[in-house]
CSV table of C-alpha atoms in Angstrom, one decimal:
chain,number,residue,atom,x,y,z
X,1,UNK,CA,30.6,59.5,30.2
X,2,UNK,CA,30.6,61.2,26.9
X,3,UNK,CA,33.6,62.8,25.2
X,4,UNK,CA,32.1,66.5,25.8
X,5,UNK,CA,31.9,65.7,29.6
X,6,UNK,CA,35.5,64.4,29.6
X,7,UNK,CA,36.6,67.6,27.7
X,8,UNK,CA,35.0,69.7,30.1
X,9,UNK,CA,36.5,68.0,33.1
X,10,UNK,CA,39.9,68.3,31.4
X,11,UNK,CA,39.6,72.1,30.9
X,12,UNK,CA,38.3,72.7,34.5
X,13,UNK,CA,41.3,70.6,35.9
X,14,UNK,CA,43.8,72.4,33.6
X,15,UNK,CA,42.4,75.8,34.5
X,16,UNK,CA,42.8,75.1,38.2
X,17,UNK,CA,46.2,73.9,37.8
X,18,UNK,CA,47.1,77.0,35.9
X,19,UNK,CA,45.7,79.1,38.8
X,20,UNK,CA,47.4,77.0,41.4
X,21,UNK,CA,50.8,77.0,39.9
X,22,UNK,CA,51.0,79.9,37.6
X,23,UNK,CA,53.2,78.3,35.0
X,24,UNK,CA,55.6,75.5,34.4
X,25,UNK,CA,59.3,75.0,33.8
X,26,UNK,CA,61.1,72.7,31.5
X,27,UNK,CA,64.7,71.8,30.7
X,28,UNK,CA,66.3,72.0,27.1
X,29,UNK,CA,69.5,70.5,26.0
X,30,UNK,CA,70.8,73.2,23.6
X,31,UNK,CA,74.3,72.3,22.8
X,32,UNK,CA,76.5,69.2,22.7
X,33,UNK,CA,80.3,69.0,22.0
X,34,UNK,CA,82.3,65.7,21.8
X,35,UNK,CA,86.0,65.9,21.7
X,36,UNK,CA,87.4,62.4,22.1
X,37,UNK,CA,86.4,61.2,25.5
X,38,UNK,CA,85.2,64.8,26.7
X,39,UNK,CA,81.5,65.4,26.1
X,40,UNK,CA,80.2,68.9,26.9
X,41,UNK,CA,76.4,69.9,27.0
X,42,UNK,CA,74.5,72.7,28.1
X,43,UNK,CA,71.1,72.6,29.8
X,44,UNK,CA,68.8,75.6,29.9
X,45,UNK,CA,65.9,75.7,32.3
X,46,UNK,CA,62.9,77.6,30.6
X,47,UNK,CA,59.9,78.9,32.5
X,48,UNK,CA,56.4,79.4,30.8
X,49,UNK,CA,54.0,81.6,32.7
X,50,UNK,CA,50.3,80.9,32.3
X,51,UNK,CA,48.2,83.9,32.4
X,52,UNK,CA,45.4,84.1,34.9
X,53,UNK,CA,42.8,85.1,32.2
X,54,UNK,CA,43.7,81.9,30.3
X,55,UNK,CA,43.1,79.7,33.4
X,56,UNK,CA,39.8,81.4,34.2
X,57,UNK,CA,38.7,81.1,30.6
X,58,UNK,CA,39.6,77.2,30.6
X,59,UNK,CA,37.4,76.9,33.8
X,60,UNK,CA,34.5,78.9,32.5
X,61,UNK,CA,34.5,77.1,29.2
X,62,UNK,CA,34.7,73.7,30.9
X,63,UNK,CA,31.8,74.7,33.3
X,64,UNK,CA,29.8,76.0,30.3
X,65,UNK,CA,30.4,72.5,28.5
X,66,UNK,CA,29.1,70.8,31.4
X,67,UNK,CA,26.0,73.0,31.6
X,68,UNK,CA,25.3,72.4,27.9
X,69,UNK,CA,22.6,69.7,27.4
X,70,UNK,CA,22.2,67.7,24.2
């Protein structure tokens, strides 16, 4: 299995996951304060939406790479 075929499969899987989930969330620690034994931190949850056109583009690009023969 060549690197081009692996890249194509990764693009197709990533595009399918983007269509299935529509985005992803992550947690960011933004501030931290330490006053003696007391520690204060703020965690923010961020959401990133993946556009449908980007997911479809990744699937099409992956399929095109699979179709290309050397």
